[in-house]
mmCIF file of N, CA, C and O in Angstrom:
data_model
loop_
_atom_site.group_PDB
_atom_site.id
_atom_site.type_symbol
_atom_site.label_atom_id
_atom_site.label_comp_id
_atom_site.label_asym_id
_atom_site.label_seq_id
_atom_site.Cartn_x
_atom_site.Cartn_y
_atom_site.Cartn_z
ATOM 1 N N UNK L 1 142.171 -148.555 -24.378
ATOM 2 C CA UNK L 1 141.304 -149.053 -23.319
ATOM 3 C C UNK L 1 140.190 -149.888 -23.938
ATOM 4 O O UNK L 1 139.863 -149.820 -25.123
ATOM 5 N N UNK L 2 139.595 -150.744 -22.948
ATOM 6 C CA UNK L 2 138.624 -151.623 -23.777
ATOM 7 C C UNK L 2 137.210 -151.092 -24.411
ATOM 8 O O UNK L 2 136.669 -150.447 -23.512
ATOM 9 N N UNK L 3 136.840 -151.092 -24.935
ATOM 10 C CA UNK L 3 135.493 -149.995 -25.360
ATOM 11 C C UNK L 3 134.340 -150.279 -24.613
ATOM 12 O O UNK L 3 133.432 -149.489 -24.353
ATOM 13 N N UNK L 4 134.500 -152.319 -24.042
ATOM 14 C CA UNK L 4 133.380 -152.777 -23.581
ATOM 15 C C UNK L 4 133.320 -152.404 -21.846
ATOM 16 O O UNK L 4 132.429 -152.882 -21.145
ATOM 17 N N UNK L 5 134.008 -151.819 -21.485
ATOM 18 C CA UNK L 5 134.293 -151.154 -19.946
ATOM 19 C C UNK L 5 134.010 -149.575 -19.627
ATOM 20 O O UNK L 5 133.536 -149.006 -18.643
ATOM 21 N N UNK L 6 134.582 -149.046 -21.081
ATOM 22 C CA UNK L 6 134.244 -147.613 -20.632
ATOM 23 C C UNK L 6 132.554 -146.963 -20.748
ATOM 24 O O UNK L 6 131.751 -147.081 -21.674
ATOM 25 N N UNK L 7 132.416 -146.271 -19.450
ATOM 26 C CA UNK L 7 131.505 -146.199 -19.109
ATOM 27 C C UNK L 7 131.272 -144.416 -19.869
ATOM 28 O O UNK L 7 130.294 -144.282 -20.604
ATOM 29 N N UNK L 8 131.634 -143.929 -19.777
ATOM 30 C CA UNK L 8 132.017 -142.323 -20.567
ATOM 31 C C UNK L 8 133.473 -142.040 -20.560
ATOM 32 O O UNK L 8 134.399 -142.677 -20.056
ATOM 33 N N UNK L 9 133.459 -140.951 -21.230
ATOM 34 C CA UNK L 9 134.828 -140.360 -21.626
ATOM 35 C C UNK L 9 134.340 -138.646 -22.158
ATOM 36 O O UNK L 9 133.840 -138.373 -23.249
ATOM 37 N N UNK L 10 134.513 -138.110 -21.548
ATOM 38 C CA UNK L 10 133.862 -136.278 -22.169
ATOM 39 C C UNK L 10 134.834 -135.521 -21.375
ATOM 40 O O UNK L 10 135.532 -135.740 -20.385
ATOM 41 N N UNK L 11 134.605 -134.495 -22.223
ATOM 42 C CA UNK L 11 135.762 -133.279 -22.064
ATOM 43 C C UNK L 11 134.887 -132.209 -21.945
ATOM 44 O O UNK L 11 133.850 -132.296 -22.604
ATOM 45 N N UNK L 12 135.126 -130.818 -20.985
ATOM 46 C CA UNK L 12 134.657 -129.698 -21.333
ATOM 47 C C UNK L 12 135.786 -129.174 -20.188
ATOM 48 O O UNK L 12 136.543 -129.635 -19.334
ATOM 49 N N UNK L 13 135.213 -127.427 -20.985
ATOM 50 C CA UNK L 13 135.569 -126.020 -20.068
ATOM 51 C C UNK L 13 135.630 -126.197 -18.749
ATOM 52 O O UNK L 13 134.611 -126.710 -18.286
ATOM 53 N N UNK L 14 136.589 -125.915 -17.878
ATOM 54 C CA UNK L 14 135.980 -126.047 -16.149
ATOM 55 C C UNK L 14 136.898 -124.533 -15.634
ATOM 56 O O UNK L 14 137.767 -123.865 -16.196
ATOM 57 N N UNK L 15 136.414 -124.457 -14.707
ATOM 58 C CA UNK L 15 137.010 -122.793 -14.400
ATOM 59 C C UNK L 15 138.036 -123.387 -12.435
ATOM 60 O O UNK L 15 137.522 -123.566 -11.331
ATOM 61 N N UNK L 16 139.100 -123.465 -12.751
ATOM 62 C CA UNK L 16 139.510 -124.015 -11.449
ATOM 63 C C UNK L 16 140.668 -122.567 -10.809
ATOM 64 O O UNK L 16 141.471 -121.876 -11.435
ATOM 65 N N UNK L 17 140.201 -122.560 -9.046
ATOM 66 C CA UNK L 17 140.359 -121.443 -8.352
ATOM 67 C C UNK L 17 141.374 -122.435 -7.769
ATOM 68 O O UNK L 17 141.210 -123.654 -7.808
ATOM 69 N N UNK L 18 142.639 -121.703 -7.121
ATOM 70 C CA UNK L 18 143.853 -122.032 -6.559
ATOM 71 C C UNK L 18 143.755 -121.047 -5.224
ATOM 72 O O UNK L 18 143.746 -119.821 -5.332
ATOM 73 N N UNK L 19 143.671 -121.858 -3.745
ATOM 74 C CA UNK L 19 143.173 -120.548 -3.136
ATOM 75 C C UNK L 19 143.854 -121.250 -1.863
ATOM 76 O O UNK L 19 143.894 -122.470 -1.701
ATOM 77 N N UNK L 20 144.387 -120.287 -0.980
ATOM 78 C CA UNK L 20 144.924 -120.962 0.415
ATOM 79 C C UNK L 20 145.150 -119.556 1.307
ATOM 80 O O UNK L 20 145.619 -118.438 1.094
ATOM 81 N N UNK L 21 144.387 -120.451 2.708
ATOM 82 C CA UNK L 21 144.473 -119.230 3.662
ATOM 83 C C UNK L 21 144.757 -120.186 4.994
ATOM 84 O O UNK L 21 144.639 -121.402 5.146
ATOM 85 N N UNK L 22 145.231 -118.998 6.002
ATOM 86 C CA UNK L 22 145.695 -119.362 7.400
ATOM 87 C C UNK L 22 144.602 -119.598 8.257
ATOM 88 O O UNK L 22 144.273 -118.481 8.657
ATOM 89 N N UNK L 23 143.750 -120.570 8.831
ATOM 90 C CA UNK L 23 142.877 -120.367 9.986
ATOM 91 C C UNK L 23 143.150 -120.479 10.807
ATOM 92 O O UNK L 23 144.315 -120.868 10.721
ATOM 93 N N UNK L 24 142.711 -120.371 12.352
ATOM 94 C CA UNK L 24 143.399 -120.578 13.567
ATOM 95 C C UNK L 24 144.656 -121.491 13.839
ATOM 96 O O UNK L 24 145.737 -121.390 14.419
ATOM 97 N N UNK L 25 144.022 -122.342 13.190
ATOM 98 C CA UNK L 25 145.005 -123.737 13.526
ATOM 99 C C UNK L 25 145.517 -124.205 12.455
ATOM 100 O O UNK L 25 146.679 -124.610 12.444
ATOM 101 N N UNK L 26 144.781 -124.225 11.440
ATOM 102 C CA UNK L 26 145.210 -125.011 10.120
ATOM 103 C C UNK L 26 144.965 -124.128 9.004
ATOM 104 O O UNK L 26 144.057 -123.317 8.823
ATOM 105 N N UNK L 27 146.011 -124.467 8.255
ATOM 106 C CA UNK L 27 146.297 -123.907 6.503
ATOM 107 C C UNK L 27 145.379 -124.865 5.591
ATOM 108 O O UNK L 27 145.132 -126.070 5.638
ATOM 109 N N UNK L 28 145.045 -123.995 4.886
ATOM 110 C CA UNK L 28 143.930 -124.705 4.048
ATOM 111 C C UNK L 28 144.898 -124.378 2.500
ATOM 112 O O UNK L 28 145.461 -123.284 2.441
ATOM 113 N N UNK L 29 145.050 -125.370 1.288
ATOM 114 C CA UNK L 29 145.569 -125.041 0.366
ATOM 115 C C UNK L 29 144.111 -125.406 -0.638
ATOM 116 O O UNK L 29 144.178 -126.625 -0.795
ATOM 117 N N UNK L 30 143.269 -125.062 -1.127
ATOM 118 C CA UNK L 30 142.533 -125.723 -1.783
ATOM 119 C C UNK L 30 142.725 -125.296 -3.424
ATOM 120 O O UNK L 30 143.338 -124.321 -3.858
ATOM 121 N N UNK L 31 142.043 -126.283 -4.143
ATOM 122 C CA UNK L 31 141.411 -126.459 -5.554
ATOM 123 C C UNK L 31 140.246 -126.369 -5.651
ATOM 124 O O UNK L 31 139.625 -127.381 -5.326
ATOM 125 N N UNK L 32 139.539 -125.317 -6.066
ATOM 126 C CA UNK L 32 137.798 -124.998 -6.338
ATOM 127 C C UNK L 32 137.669 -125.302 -7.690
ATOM 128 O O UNK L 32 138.181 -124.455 -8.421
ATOM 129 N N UNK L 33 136.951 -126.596 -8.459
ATOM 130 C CA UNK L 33 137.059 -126.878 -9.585
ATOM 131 C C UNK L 33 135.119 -126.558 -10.015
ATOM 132 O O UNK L 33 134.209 -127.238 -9.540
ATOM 133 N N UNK L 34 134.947 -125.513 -10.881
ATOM 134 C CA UNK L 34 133.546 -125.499 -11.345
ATOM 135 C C UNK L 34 133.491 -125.927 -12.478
ATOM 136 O O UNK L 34 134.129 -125.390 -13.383
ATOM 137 N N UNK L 35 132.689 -127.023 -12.677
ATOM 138 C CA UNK L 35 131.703 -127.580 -13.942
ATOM 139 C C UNK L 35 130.464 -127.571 -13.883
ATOM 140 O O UNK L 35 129.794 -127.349 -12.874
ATOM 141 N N UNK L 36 129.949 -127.889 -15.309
ATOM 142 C CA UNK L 36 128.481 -128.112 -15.372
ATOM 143 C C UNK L 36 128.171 -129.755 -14.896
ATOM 144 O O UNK L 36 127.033 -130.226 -14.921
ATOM 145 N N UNK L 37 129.027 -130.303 -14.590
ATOM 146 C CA UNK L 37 129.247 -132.023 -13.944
ATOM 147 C C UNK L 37 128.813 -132.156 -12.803
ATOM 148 O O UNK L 37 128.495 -133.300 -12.477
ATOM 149 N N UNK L 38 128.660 -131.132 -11.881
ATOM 150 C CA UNK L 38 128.300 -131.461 -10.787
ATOM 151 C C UNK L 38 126.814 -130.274 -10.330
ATOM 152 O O UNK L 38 126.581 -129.691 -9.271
ATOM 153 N N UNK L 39 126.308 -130.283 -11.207
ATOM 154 C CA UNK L 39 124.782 -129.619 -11.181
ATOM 155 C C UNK L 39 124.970 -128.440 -10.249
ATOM 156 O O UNK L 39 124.362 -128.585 -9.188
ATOM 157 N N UNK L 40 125.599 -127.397 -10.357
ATOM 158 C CA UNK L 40 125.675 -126.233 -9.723
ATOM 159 C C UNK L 40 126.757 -126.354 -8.800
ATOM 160 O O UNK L 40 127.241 -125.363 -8.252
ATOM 161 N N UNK L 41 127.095 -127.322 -8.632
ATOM 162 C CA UNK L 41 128.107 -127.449 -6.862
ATOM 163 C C UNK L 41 129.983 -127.510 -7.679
ATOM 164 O O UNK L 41 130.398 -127.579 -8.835
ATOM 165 N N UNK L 42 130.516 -127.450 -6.561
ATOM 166 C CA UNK L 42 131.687 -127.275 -6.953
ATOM 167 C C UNK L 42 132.882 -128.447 -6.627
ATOM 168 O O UNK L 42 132.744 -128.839 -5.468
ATOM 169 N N UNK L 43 133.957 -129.081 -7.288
ATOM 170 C CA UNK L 43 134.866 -130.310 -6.469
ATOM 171 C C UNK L 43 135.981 -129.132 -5.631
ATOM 172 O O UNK L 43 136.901 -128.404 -6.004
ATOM 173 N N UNK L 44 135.414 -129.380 -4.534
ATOM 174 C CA UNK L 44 136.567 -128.934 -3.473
ATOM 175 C C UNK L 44 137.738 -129.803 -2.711
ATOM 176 O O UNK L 44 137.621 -130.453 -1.672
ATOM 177 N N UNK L 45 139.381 -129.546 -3.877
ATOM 178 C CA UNK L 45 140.215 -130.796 -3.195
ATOM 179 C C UNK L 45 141.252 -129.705 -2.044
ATOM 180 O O UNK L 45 141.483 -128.523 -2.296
ATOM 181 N N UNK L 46 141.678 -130.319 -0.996
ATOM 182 C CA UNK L 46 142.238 -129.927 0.127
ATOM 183 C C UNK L 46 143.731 -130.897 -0.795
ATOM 184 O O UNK L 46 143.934 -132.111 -0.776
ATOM 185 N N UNK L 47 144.376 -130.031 -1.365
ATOM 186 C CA UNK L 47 145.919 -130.136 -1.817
ATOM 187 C C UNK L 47 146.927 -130.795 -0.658
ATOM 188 O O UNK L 47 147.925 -131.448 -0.962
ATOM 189 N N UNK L 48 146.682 -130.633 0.158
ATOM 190 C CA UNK L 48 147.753 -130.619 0.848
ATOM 191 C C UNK L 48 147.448 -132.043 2.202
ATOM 192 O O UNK L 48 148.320 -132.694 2.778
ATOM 193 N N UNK L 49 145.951 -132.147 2.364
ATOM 194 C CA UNK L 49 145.494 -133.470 2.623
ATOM 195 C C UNK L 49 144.968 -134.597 1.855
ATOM 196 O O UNK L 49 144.847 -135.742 2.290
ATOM 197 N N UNK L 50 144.798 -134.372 1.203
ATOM 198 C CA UNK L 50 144.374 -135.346 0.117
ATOM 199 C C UNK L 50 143.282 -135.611 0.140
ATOM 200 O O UNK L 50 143.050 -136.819 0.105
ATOM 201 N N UNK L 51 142.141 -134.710 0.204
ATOM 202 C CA UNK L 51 141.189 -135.000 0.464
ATOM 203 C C UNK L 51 140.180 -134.083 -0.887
ATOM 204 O O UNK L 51 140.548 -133.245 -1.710
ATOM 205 N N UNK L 52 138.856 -134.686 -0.630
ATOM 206 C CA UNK L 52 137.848 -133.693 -1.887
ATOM 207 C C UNK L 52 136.726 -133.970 -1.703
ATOM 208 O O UNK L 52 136.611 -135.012 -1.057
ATOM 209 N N UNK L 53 135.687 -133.443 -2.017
ATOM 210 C CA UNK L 53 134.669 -133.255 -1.621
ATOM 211 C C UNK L 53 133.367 -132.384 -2.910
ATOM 212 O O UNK L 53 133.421 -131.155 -2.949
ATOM 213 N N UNK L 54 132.545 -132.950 -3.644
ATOM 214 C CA UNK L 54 131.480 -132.287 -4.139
ATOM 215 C C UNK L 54 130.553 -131.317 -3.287
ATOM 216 O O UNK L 54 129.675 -131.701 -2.514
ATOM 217 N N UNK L 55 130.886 -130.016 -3.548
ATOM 218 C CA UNK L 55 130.354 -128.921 -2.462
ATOM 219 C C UNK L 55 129.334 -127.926 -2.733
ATOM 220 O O UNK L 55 129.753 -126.891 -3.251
ATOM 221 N N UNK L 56 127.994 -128.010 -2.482
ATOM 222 C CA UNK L 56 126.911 -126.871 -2.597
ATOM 223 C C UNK L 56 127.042 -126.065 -1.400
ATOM 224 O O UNK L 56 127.763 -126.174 -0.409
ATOM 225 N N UNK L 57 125.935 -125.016 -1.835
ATOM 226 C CA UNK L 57 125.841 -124.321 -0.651
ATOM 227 C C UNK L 57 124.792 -125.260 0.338
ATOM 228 O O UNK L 57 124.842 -125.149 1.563
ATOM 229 N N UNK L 58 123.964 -126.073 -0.255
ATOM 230 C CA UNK L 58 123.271 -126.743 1.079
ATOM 231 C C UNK L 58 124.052 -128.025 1.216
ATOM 232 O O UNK L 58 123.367 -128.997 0.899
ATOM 233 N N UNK L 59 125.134 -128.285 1.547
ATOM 234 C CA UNK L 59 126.115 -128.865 2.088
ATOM 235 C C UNK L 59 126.859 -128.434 2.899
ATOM 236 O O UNK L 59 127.207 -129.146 3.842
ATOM 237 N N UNK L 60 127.491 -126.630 2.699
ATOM 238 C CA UNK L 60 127.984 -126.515 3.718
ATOM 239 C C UNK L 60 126.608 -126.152 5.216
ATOM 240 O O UNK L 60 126.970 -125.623 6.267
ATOM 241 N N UNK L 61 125.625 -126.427 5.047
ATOM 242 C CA UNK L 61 124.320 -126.435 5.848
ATOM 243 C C UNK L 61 124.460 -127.610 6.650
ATOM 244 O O UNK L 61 124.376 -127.400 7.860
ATOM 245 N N UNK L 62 124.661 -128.844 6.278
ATOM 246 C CA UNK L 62 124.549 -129.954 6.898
ATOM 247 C C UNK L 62 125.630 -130.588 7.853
ATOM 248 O O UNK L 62 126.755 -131.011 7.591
ATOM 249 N N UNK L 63 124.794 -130.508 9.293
ATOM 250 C CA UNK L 63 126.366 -130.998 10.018
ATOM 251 C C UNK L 63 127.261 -131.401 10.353
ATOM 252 O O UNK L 63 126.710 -132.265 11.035
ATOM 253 N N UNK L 64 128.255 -131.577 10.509
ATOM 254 C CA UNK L 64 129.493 -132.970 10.598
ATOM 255 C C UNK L 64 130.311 -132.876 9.082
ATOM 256 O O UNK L 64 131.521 -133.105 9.100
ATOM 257 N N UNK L 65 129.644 -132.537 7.761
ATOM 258 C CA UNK L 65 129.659 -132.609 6.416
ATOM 259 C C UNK L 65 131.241 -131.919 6.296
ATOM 260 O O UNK L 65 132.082 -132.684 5.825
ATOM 261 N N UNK L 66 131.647 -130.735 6.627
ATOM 262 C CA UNK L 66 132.627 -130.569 6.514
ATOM 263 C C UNK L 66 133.881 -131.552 7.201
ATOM 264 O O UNK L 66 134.945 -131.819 6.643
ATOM 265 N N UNK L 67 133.464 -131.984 8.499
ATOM 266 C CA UNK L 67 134.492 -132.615 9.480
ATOM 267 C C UNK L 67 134.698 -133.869 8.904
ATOM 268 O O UNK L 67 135.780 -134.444 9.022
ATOM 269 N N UNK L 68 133.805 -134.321 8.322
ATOM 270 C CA UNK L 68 133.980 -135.299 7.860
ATOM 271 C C UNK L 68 134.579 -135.904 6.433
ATOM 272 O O UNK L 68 135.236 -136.943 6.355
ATOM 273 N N UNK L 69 134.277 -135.178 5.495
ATOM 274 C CA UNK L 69 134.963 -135.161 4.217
ATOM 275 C C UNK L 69 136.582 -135.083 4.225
ATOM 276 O O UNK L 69 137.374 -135.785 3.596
ATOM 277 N N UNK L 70 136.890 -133.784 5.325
ATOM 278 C CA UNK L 70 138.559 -133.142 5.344
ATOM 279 C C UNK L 70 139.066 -133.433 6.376
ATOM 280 O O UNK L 70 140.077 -132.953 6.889
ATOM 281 N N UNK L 71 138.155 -134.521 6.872
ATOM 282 C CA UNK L 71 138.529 -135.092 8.772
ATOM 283 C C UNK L 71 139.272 -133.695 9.582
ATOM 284 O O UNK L 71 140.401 -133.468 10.016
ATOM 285 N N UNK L 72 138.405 -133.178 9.538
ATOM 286 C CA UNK L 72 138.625 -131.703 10.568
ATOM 287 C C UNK L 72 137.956 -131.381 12.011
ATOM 288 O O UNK L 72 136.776 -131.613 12.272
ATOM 289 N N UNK L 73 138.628 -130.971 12.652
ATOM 290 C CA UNK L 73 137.903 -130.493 13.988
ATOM 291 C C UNK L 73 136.756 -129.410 14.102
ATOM 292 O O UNK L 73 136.745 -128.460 13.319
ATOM 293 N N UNK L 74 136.032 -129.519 14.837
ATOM 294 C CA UNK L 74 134.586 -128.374 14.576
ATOM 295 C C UNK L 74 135.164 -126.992 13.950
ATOM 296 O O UNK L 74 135.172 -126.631 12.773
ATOM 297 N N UNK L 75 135.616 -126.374 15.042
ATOM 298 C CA UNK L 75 136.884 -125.110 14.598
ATOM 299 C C UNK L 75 137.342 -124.895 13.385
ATOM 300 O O UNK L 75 137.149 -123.764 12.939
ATOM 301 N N UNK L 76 138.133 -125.983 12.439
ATOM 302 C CA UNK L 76 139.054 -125.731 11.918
ATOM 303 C C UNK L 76 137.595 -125.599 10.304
ATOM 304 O O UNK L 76 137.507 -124.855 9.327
ATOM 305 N N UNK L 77 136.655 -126.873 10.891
ATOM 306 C CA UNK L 77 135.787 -127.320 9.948
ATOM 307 C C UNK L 77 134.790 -125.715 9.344
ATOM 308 O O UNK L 77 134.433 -125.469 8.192
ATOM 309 N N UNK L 78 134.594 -124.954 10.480
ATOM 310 C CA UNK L 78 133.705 -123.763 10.915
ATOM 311 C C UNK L 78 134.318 -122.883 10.054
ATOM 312 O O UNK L 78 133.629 -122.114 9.383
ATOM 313 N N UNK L 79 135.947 -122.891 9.953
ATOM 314 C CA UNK L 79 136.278 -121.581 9.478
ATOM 315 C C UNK L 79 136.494 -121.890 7.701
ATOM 316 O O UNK L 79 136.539 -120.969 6.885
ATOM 317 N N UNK L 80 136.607 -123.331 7.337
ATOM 318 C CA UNK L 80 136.670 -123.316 6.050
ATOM 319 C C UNK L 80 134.890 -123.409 5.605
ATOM 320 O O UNK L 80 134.600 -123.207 4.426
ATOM 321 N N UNK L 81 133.880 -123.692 6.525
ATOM 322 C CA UNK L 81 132.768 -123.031 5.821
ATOM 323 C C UNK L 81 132.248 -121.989 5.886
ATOM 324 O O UNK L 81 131.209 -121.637 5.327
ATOM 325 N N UNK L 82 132.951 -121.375 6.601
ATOM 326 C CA UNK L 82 132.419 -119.745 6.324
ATOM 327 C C UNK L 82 133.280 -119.207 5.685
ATOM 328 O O UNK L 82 133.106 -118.012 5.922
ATOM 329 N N UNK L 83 134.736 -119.373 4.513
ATOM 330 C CA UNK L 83 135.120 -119.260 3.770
ATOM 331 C C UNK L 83 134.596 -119.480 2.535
ATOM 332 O O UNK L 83 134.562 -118.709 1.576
ATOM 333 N N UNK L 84 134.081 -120.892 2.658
ATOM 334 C CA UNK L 84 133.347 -121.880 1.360
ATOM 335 C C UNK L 84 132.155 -121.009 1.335
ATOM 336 O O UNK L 84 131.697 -120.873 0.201
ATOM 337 N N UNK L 85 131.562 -120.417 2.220
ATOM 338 C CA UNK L 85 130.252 -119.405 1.418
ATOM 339 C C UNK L 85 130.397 -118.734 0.826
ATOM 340 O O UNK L 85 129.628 -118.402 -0.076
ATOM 341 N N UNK L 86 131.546 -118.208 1.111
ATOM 342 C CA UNK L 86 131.870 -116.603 -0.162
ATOM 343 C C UNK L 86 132.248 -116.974 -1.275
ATOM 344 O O UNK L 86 131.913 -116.407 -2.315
ATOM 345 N N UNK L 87 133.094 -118.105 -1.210
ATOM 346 C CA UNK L 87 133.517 -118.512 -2.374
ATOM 347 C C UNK L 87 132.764 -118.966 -3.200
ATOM 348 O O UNK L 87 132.755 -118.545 -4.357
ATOM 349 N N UNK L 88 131.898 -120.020 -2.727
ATOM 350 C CA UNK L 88 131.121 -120.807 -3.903
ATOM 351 C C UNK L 88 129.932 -119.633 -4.401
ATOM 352 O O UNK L 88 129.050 -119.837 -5.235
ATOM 353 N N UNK L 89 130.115 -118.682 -3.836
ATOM 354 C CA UNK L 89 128.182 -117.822 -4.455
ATOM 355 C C UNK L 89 128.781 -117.285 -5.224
ATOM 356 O O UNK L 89 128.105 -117.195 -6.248
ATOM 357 N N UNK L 90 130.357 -116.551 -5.405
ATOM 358 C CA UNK L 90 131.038 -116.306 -6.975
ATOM 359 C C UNK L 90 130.594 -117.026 -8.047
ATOM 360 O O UNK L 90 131.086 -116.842 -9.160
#
């Protein structure tokens, strides 16, 4: 690769959770990826939509934030953040 383009290149430890549950309506397959890269928060990818999202706990606070990242309905959005609380305070 060109040296005069790359902007970084670093490697470390990351601790990644493989986790999928049934909610009312929709199956959630996710990837919980923790590093020190994202200042306490976690990359949350939805496997199976293709979707991801950098996730704190004062994110899942803010509204629309879920519906919008995983283009989800209030409902479906509601039950993966009251999942995402338990998970991320591990």
């Amino acid at each position: 690769m060109d040296e005069d383009r790359l902007i970084y290149d670093e490697q470390e430890a990351t601790e990644a959770r493989f986790v999928c549950f049934m909610g009312s309506n929709h199956r959630f397959d996710l990837c919980i990826v923790k590093s020190d890269r994202f200042f306490g928060k976690s990359l949350v990818l939805d496997i199976q939509g293709g979707k991801f999202a950098i996730i704190g706990h004062d994110d899942l606070n803010e509204p629309g934030n879920l519906e919008h990242a995983y283009s989800l309905n209030e409902e479906d959005a509601e039950e993966l953040r009251t999942f995402l609380r338990e998970v991320l305070r591990a």
